[in-house]
Coordinates of C-alpha atoms and ligand atoms in Angstrom, one line a residue:
M1 CA 16.2 -1.9 -16.0
R2 CA 19.6 -3.6 -15.7
S3 CA 21.2 -4.4 -12.3
L4 CA 24.8 -4.3 -11.5
Q5 CA 26.4 -6.5 -8.9
M6 CA 29.3 -4.7 -7.3
D7 CA 32.2 -6.4 -5.6
W8 CA 34.2 -4.0 -3.7
T9 CA 37.0 -6.1 -3.0
K10 CA 39.9 -7.3 -5.0
G11 CA 39.2 -10.2 -7.1
T12 CA 36.0 -12.1 -6.5
N13 CA 36.6 -12.8 -2.8
A14 CA 34.0 -10.4 -1.4
C15 CA 33.6 -9.6 2.1
S16 CA 31.5 -6.9 3.8
Y17 CA 32.7 -3.4 4.7
R18 CA 32.3 -4.1 8.4
E19 CA 34.8 -7.1 7.8
Q20 CA 37.2 -4.9 5.8
A21 CA 37.0 -2.3 8.5
R22 CA 38.1 -5.0 10.9
Q23 CA 40.9 -6.1 9.0
R24 CA 41.9 -2.4 8.5
R25 CA 42.1 -2.5 4.7
K26 CA 40.4 -0.6 2.2
P27 CA 38.9 -1.9 -0.9
Q28 CA 41.4 -1.2 -3.8
F29 CA 39.4 -2.0 -6.8
M30 CA 35.8 -2.3 -7.7
T31 CA 34.8 -5.0 -10.1
L32 CA 31.4 -4.2 -11.9
K33 CA 30.2 -7.6 -13.2
R34 CA 28.3 -6.3 -16.1
N35 CA 29.9 -7.4 -19.3
D36 CA 33.1 -7.1 -17.1
V37 CA 33.2 -3.3 -17.1
P38 CA 36.2 -2.5 -14.7
A39 CA 36.2 0.8 -13.0
R40 CA 39.1 1.7 -10.6
S41 CA 38.1 3.0 -7.4
S42 CA 40.3 5.9 -7.7
Q43 CA 37.8 7.2 -10.5
C44 CA 34.9 6.6 -8.2
N45 CA 36.0 7.8 -5.0
G46 CA 35.2 4.4 -3.6
R47 CA 31.5 5.1 -3.9
P48 CA 29.1 2.8 -5.9
D49 CA 26.9 6.1 -6.9
H50 CA 29.9 7.5 -8.6
A51 CA 30.7 4.3 -10.4
V52 CA 27.2 4.3 -11.7
A53 CA 27.7 8.0 -12.8
L54 CA 30.9 6.9 -14.5
L55 CA 29.2 4.1 -16.4
R56 CA 26.5 6.4 -17.4
M57 CA 29.1 8.6 -19.0
Q58 CA 30.3 5.7 -20.9
G59 CA 26.7 5.3 -22.4
E60 CA 25.2 3.0 -19.6
H61 CA 22.2 4.8 -18.8
D62 CA 19.7 2.3 -17.1
V63 CA 22.0 1.2 -14.4
L64 CA 20.9 0.5 -10.7
P65 CA 23.7 -0.4 -8.4
H66 CA 23.2 -3.7 -6.8
Y67 CA 24.6 -3.3 -3.3
G68 CA 23.1 -4.4 -0.1
L69 CA 23.5 -2.6 3.2
D70 CA 26.2 -5.2 4.3
R71 CA 28.4 -3.8 1.5
R72 CA 28.5 -0.3 2.6
P73 CA 31.1 1.3 4.9
E74 CA 29.5 2.2 8.3
T75 CA 29.9 5.9 7.7
A76 CA 28.2 5.8 4.5
G77 CA 24.9 7.7 4.5
L78 CA 21.4 6.7 3.4
R79 CA 20.4 5.7 -0.1
V80 CA 16.9 7.3 -0.9
A81 CA 14.3 6.6 -3.5
V82 CA 12.4 9.5 -4.7
V83 CA 9.2 8.2 -6.2
G84 CA 7.7 10.6 -8.6
C85 CA 10.0 13.1 -10.1
G86 CA 7.6 15.8 -11.4
Y87 CA 7.2 19.2 -10.1
W88 CA 7.5 18.6 -6.6
G89 CA 9.7 15.3 -6.5
S90 CA 12.3 17.0 -8.6
K91 CA 12.6 19.5 -5.8
H92 CA 13.1 16.6 -3.3
V93 CA 16.0 15.4 -5.5
R94 CA 17.5 18.8 -5.5
V95 CA 17.4 19.3 -1.7
L96 CA 18.2 15.7 -0.8
S97 CA 21.2 15.8 -3.1
A98 CA 22.7 18.5 -0.7
T99 CA 21.5 16.9 2.4
P100 CA 24.0 15.5 4.7
G101 CA 23.5 11.8 5.5
V102 CA 22.4 11.1 2.0
A103 CA 24.7 8.7 0.1
G104 CA 22.7 8.4 -3.2
I105 CA 19.5 9.0 -4.8
T106 CA 17.3 6.7 -7.0
L107 CA 15.0 8.4 -9.2
I108 CA 11.7 6.3 -9.6
E109 CA 9.6 7.6 -12.3
Q110 CA 7.2 6.4 -14.7
D111 CA 8.3 8.9 -17.3
L112 CA 11.7 7.9 -18.2
A113 CA 12.4 10.8 -20.3
L114 CA 11.6 13.1 -17.2
A115 CA 13.9 11.0 -15.1
R116 CA 16.6 11.2 -17.6
S117 CA 16.4 15.0 -18.0
L118 CA 16.7 15.1 -14.2
Q119 CA 19.6 12.9 -14.1
V120 CA 21.4 15.4 -16.3
R121 CA 21.1 17.9 -13.4
F122 CA 22.1 15.4 -10.8
P123 CA 24.5 13.0 -12.4
T124 CA 25.1 10.9 -9.5
T125 CA 21.4 9.7 -9.3
T126 CA 20.4 6.3 -10.7
I127 CA 17.1 5.8 -12.4
C128 CA 14.8 2.9 -11.8
T129 CA 11.1 2.6 -13.1
S130 CA 9.4 0.6 -10.2
L131 CA 9.6 1.0 -6.4
N132 CA 9.4 -2.7 -5.9
E133 CA 12.4 -3.3 -7.9
A134 CA 14.4 -0.6 -6.1
L135 CA 13.3 -1.3 -2.4
P136 CA 16.3 -3.8 -1.9
Y137 CA 18.7 -1.4 -2.8
V138 CA 17.6 1.8 -0.9
D139 CA 17.5 2.7 2.8
A140 CA 14.6 5.3 2.6
V141 CA 11.8 6.3 0.2
V142 CA 10.3 9.7 -0.5
I143 CA 6.9 9.5 -2.3
A144 CA 6.0 12.6 -4.4
T145 CA 3.4 10.8 -6.8
P146 CA 0.0 11.9 -7.4
P147 CA -2.2 11.6 -4.2
E148 CA -4.3 8.7 -5.2
S149 CA -1.1 6.4 -5.5
H150 CA 0.4 7.3 -2.1
G151 CA -1.3 4.6 -0.1
E152 CA -0.2 1.9 -2.2
L153 CA 3.5 3.0 -2.7
A154 CA 4.0 3.8 0.9
L155 CA 2.6 0.4 2.1
A156 CA 5.0 -1.4 -0.1
A157 CA 7.9 0.5 1.2
L158 CA 6.7 0.0 5.0
R159 CA 6.3 -3.7 4.5
A160 CA 9.9 -3.8 3.2
R161 CA 10.6 -1.9 6.6
K162 CA 11.9 1.2 4.7
P163 CA 11.4 4.7 6.3
V164 CA 9.1 6.8 4.4
L165 CA 8.2 10.5 3.8
V166 CA 5.0 10.7 2.0
E167 CA 3.9 13.9 0.2
K168 CA 0.7 15.5 1.5
P169 CA -2.0 14.4 1.5
L170 CA -0.8 11.3 3.2
T171 CA -3.6 9.4 1.7
T172 CA -6.9 10.1 0.0
S173 CA -9.0 8.2 2.7
L174 CA -8.9 8.0 6.3
D175 CA -8.9 4.2 6.2
E176 CA -5.9 4.0 4.1
A177 CA -3.9 6.5 6.4
R178 CA -4.9 4.3 9.4
L179 CA -3.7 1.4 7.5
L180 CA -0.3 3.1 6.9
V181 CA 0.1 4.1 10.6
A182 CA -0.6 0.5 11.6
E183 CA 1.9 -0.9 9.1
A184 CA 4.4 1.6 10.1
R185 CA 3.9 0.5 13.9
R186 CA 4.1 -3.1 12.9
S187 CA 7.3 -3.0 10.8
G188 CA 9.0 -0.3 13.1
A189 CA 9.6 1.8 10.2
L190 CA 9.3 5.7 10.4
L191 CA 6.6 7.3 8.7
M192 CA 6.6 11.1 8.0
V193 CA 4.3 13.2 5.8
G194 CA 5.4 16.3 3.7
H195 CA 3.6 19.0 5.7
T196 CA 6.4 21.4 4.6
F197 CA 4.9 24.6 6.4
Q198 CA 5.7 23.0 9.6
F199 CA 9.3 23.5 8.8
N200 CA 9.0 26.9 7.6
P201 CA 11.0 29.3 9.6
A202 CA 8.2 32.0 9.7
V203 CA 5.5 29.6 10.7
R204 CA 7.9 28.5 13.5
E205 CA 8.6 32.2 14.7
L206 CA 4.6 32.7 14.6
R207 CA 4.1 29.8 16.7
R208 CA 6.8 30.6 19.3
R209 CA 5.2 34.2 19.7
L210 CA 1.6 32.8 19.7
Q211 CA 2.5 30.2 22.4
A212 CA 4.3 32.8 24.3
G213 CA 0.8 34.6 24.5
E214 CA 2.3 37.7 22.7
L215 CA -1.0 38.0 20.6
G216 CA -3.2 37.6 23.8
E217 CA -6.5 35.7 23.3
I218 CA -6.9 34.4 19.8
Y219 CA -10.2 35.7 18.2
Y220 CA -9.8 34.0 14.8
I221 CA -7.5 32.8 12.3
H222 CA -7.8 33.2 8.6
S223 CA -6.0 31.4 5.9
A224 CA -6.2 32.0 2.1
R225 CA -4.4 29.8 -0.5
L226 CA -5.4 30.8 -3.9
N227 CA -4.1 30.7 -7.3
L228 CA -5.1 30.0 -11.1
G229 CA -4.6 26.1 -11.2
L230 CA -3.2 23.8 -11.1
Y231 CA -6.1 21.6 -11.5
R232 CA -5.4 18.0 -10.4
P233 CA -7.3 15.1 -11.8
D234 CA -7.5 12.8 -8.8
V235 CA -8.4 15.2 -6.0
N236 CA -10.4 18.5 -5.3
V237 CA -9.0 21.7 -4.2
I238 CA -9.6 20.8 -0.6
W239 CA -7.4 17.8 -0.6
D240 CA -4.7 19.4 -2.7
L241 CA -4.5 22.7 -0.8
A242 CA -6.1 22.4 2.5
P243 CA -3.6 19.9 4.0
H244 CA -1.3 22.8 4.2
D245 CA -3.6 25.2 5.9
I246 CA -5.0 22.5 8.5
S247 CA -1.3 21.4 9.1
I248 CA -0.4 25.0 10.0
L249 CA -3.5 25.8 12.1
N250 CA -3.0 22.5 14.0
F251 CA 0.8 23.4 14.4
L252 CA 0.1 26.7 15.7
L253 CA -2.5 25.8 18.1
D254 CA -1.2 22.3 19.0
A255 CA -4.5 20.9 18.5
V256 CA -6.9 19.4 16.1
P257 CA -10.3 20.6 14.9
R258 CA -13.1 19.2 16.6
S259 CA -15.8 19.9 14.0
V260 CA -15.7 21.4 10.4
D261 CA -18.2 23.4 8.2
A262 CA -17.6 23.6 4.5
W263 CA -19.0 25.0 1.3
G264 CA -17.5 24.2 -2.1
A265 CA -18.3 24.6 -5.8
S266 CA -17.3 23.1 -9.0
L267 CA -17.2 26.1 -11.3
A268 CA -14.8 25.7 -14.3
F269 CA -15.3 22.1 -15.3
G270 CA -17.9 20.6 -12.9
G271 CA -17.6 17.5 -10.9
I272 CA -14.6 18.5 -8.9
E273 CA -14.6 21.4 -6.3
D274 CA -12.3 24.0 -7.4
M275 CA -13.0 26.6 -4.7
A276 CA -14.2 26.2 -1.2
Y277 CA -14.7 27.9 2.2
V278 CA -14.0 26.0 5.3
K279 CA -14.5 26.7 8.9
L280 CA -12.6 24.6 11.4
Q281 CA -13.7 24.7 15.1
Y282 CA -11.1 24.1 17.7
D283 CA -12.2 23.3 21.1
D284 CA -9.0 23.8 23.1
P285 CA -7.7 26.3 22.7
K286 CA -11.2 27.6 21.7
V287 CA -10.5 29.2 18.3
T288 CA -12.1 29.3 14.9
G289 CA -10.2 29.1 11.5
Y290 CA -11.4 30.2 8.4
V291 CA -9.7 28.8 5.2
H292 CA -10.5 29.9 1.7
L293 CA -8.9 27.7 -1.0
S294 CA -9.3 28.3 -4.7
W295 CA -7.7 27.1 -8.2
L296 CA -9.6 29.9 -9.9
D297 CA -8.0 33.1 -8.6
P298 CA -6.2 35.4 -10.6
R299 CA -3.5 36.1 -8.0
K300 CA -1.4 33.7 -5.9
T301 CA -2.2 34.2 -2.3
R302 CA -0.6 32.5 0.6
T303 CA -1.6 34.3 3.7
V304 CA -2.5 33.4 7.3
T305 CA -3.9 36.0 9.4
I306 CA -4.2 35.9 13.3
V307 CA -6.3 38.3 15.2
G308 CA -5.7 38.5 18.9
S309 CA -6.8 40.6 21.8
R310 CA -3.4 42.1 22.0
K311 CA -1.7 42.0 18.7
M312 CA -2.3 40.8 15.4
A313 CA -0.2 38.9 12.8
V314 CA 0.1 38.2 9.2
Y315 CA 2.3 35.4 7.7
D316 CA 2.4 36.1 3.8
D317 CA 4.6 33.3 2.1
M318 CA 4.7 35.7 -1.0
A319 CA 6.1 38.7 0.6
E320 CA 9.6 39.6 1.1
E321 CA 9.2 40.0 4.8
P322 CA 7.0 36.9 5.4
L323 CA 6.0 37.7 9.0
R324 CA 4.5 41.0 10.4
I325 CA 3.2 41.6 13.8
F326 CA 0.7 44.5 14.2
D327 CA 0.8 46.0 17.5
R328 CA -2.9 46.7 17.0
S329 CA -6.0 45.9 19.0
V330 CA -9.6 47.1 19.9
H331 CA -10.9 47.8 23.1
G332 CA -14.4 48.5 24.8
H333 CA -14.9 50.4 28.1
E334 CA -14.4 48.1 31.0
G335 CA -15.8 45.2 28.9
S336 CA -19.0 46.8 27.8
P337 CA -20.0 46.9 24.0
P338 CA -19.4 50.1 22.0
S339 CA -22.1 52.7 22.0
H340 CA -22.5 56.4 20.7
E341 CA -21.5 57.5 24.0
R342 CA -18.6 55.1 24.7
P343 CA -17.2 54.2 21.2
A344 CA -14.6 51.2 20.9
M345 CA -10.9 52.3 21.3
Y346 CA -8.4 51.4 18.7
R347 CA -4.9 50.8 19.6
Y348 CA -2.3 51.5 16.7
G349 CA 1.3 50.7 17.6
D350 CA 4.3 49.6 15.6
I351 CA 4.4 47.0 12.9
V352 CA 7.4 44.7 13.4
A353 CA 8.8 42.3 10.8
P354 CA 11.2 39.9 12.8
Y355 CA 14.0 38.7 11.0
I356 CA 13.4 35.1 9.5
R357 CA 16.3 33.0 8.4
P358 CA 15.7 32.4 4.5
D359 CA 16.1 28.7 5.0
E360 CA 14.2 26.5 2.4
P361 CA 11.5 24.6 4.4
L362 CA 11.7 21.7 2.0
A363 CA 15.4 21.2 2.8
L364 CA 14.7 21.6 6.5
Q365 CA 12.0 19.1 6.2
D366 CA 14.1 16.5 4.3
R367 CA 17.1 17.0 6.6
H368 CA 14.6 16.4 9.5
F369 CA 13.5 13.1 7.7
I370 CA 17.1 12.0 7.3
D371 CA 18.2 13.0 10.8
S372 CA 15.1 11.1 12.3
I373 CA 16.1 8.0 10.7
R374 CA 19.6 8.1 11.7
Q375 CA 18.8 9.1 15.3
N376 CA 16.0 6.6 15.4
R377 CA 13.6 9.2 16.7
V378 CA 9.8 10.0 15.9
P379 CA 9.7 12.8 13.4
E380 CA 7.7 16.0 13.3
A381 CA 4.8 15.7 10.9
S382 CA 4.5 12.1 12.0
G383 CA 1.9 9.5 10.4
E384 CA 0.0 9.7 13.6
Q385 CA -0.3 13.5 13.3
A386 CA -1.5 13.3 9.8
L387 CA -4.3 11.1 10.7
G388 CA -5.9 14.3 12.3
I389 CA -5.4 16.2 9.0
I390 CA -6.7 13.3 6.8
A391 CA -9.7 13.1 9.3
A392 CA -10.7 16.8 9.0
L393 CA -10.4 16.5 5.0
E394 CA -12.8 13.6 5.1
A395 CA -15.0 15.6 7.3
I396 CA -14.8 18.6 5.1
D397 CA -15.9 16.7 2.1
R398 CA -19.0 15.2 3.9
S399 CA -19.8 18.7 5.2
M400 CA -19.7 20.0 1.6
R401 CA -22.1 17.1 0.4
N402 CA -24.5 17.4 3.5
R403 CA -24.4 21.2 3.7
G404 CA -23.8 21.2 7.5
Q405 CA -21.4 21.0 10.5
V406 CA -19.5 17.5 10.7
T407 CA -17.7 16.3 13.9
V408 CA -14.0 15.2 13.4
P409 CA -12.9 12.2 15.5
S410 CA -10.4 12.9 18.0
L411 CA -7.0 11.6 17.8
A412 CA -7.8 9.0 20.3
E413 CA -10.8 7.9 18.2
L414 CA -8.6 7.7 15.1
E415 CA -6.1 5.2 16.7
P416 CA -5.4 2.4 14.2
R417 CA -6.7 -0.9 15.6
R418 CA -3.9 -3.4 16.1
D419 CA -5.5 -6.0 13.8
M420 CA -5.8 -3.5 10.9
R421 CA -4.6 -5.3 7.5
P422 CA -5.8 -4.7 4.0
P423 CA -8.5 -7.2 3.1
V424 CA -7.6 -10.3 1.0
G425 CA -7.3 -9.4 -2.6
D426 CA -6.9 -5.7 -1.8
R427 CA -4.6 -3.8 -4.2
H428 CA -2.3 -3.2 -1.3
A429 CA -2.0 -6.9 -0.5
E430 CA -1.3 -7.5 -4.5
A431 CA 1.5 -4.8 -4.2
S432 CA 3.1 -6.5 -1.2
S433 CA 3.0 -10.0 -2.7
T434 CA 4.8 -8.8 -5.9
E435 CA 7.4 -7.4 -3.8
M436 CA 7.8 -10.6 -1.9
R437 CA 8.5 -12.4 -5.0
Ligands
NAD501 N1 4.7 19.9 0.1 C1 4.4 20.7 -0.6 O1 4.3 21.9 -0.6 C2 3.9 20.2 -2.1 C3 3.8 21.1 -3.2 C4 3.6 20.5 -4.5 C5 3.0 19.1 -4.6 N2 3.0 18.4 -3.4 C6 2.6 17.0 -3.5 O2 3.6 16.1 -4.2 C7 2.9 15.3 -4.9 C8 3.3 15.2 -6.5 O3 2.9 16.6 -6.9 P1 3.4 17.1 -8.3 O4 2.9 18.4 -8.4 O5 4.9 17.0 -8.4 O6 2.7 16.1 -9.4 P2 3.3 15.9 -10.7 O7 2.2 15.4 -11.6 O8 4.2 17.0 -11.3 O9 4.4 14.8 -10.6 C9 4.0 13.4 -10.3 C10 5.2 12.5 -11.0 O10 4.9 11.2 -10.5 C11 5.0 10.2 -11.6 N3 4.5 9.1 -11.1 C12 3.0 8.7 -10.9 N4 2.8 7.4 -10.5 C13 4.0 7.0 -10.3 C14 4.6 5.8 -9.9 N5 3.5 4.7 -9.6 N6 5.9 5.2 -9.9 C15 6.7 6.5 -10.3 N7 6.3 7.4 -10.8 C16 5.0 7.9 -10.7 C17 4.5 10.8 -12.7 O11 5.0 10.4 -13.8 C18 4.9 12.4 -12.3 O12 6.2 12.5 -13.1 C19 1.4 15.4 -4.7 O13 1.1 14.6 -3.6 C20 1.3 16.8 -4.3 O14 0.3 17.1 -3.5 C21 3.5 19.0 -2.4

């Protein structure tokens, strides 16, 4: 990959934007010091990313602008790297390119043909094949690579003090997740996880109603996440799909499960579980969640059903009306169980589908990431919060293997130790030293 040194002032006498602002003069010419290709600022709107797009139109495809923080106007937004531009990463690129506060996007993708085809759709993006190479030139990083690689990439970004949004699952082990949280604290960089459903307007409305007590006492929650595929090579169906269900349940209940009980099977290929049933036990509030996960189901299903003592609710992500509140319940006679003489009484009332704004959850999530960086605040779906989810996922794996209930450590028990560092010779340490060179 080639790198372009940009000088935003006339001639070679460079000075920072801060300095230029102080002197109340705007840069008039941009000199791109590679083969002395000049580009007038009027053609580029004074923006490095536009300049790069211009160069690309002239046949220069592998360019990454070499501009540091000190060269940007104070009003400029953040330069975001999206690592992994496959199915989900390309969606990040789409929403980030329309997110206020984002000044430019660098596509970091091993498959150059894929990156180039994405660049055709988003011409102001730049391409780079390695995160370490791009880190000095970006302000924030979104990681949307396969789960096995999250830990290493996120650690490299955090060590360079870059705020990171990591796709779910944060990592494929609890140790790795704790290491990331420890590194985020040490470096002061923000760590957020792509628990997209927490930004889903229907889920947020459901939580509002639940916490206002509209459904009464919660008897149970059932969640189903089923479809045919996609089989992933590096994680089983639980690590692929259950982060969503656990994050939704934790978010709705404002709690983390204290124990899990799981059963899973490797049906189509063997070796990797492709369907599972999981029971999540919450202590406060005392609620049981049941989750059905499958890569082997003919119909795509994304539902969460909540059964309460006063009302019931169904959130169906595939439906036109994603949230429905059923004014239905069952009662005994003065608390006594039903009998032939005194059968249970059923109450059937209205079914209400509240209006849900059709905002795209991923766009809301990514905007929250950018806003949190700019406003220097802890994001929702933080790294700390994700620890509870990763701990539950590990416990589920153990429960499946050992066929029994497994206790999940509490958030206090999950707190990373202050001295947590990767062992010497660890692949994370190697990634970091590469970056320092
Ligand atoms: N939040 C959600 O709703 C949601 C939905 C789908 C996927 N995801 C998550 O997004 C992540 C990616 O999933 P996907 O379905 O897009 O996978 P994918 O296989 O379609 O894309 C991954 C891309 O990453 C690239 N890649 C791998 N390692 C890389 C590296 N070191 N540097 C640069 N590029 C690299 C691959 O070439 C590939 O193009 C996963 O963690 C997945 O769980 C989240």
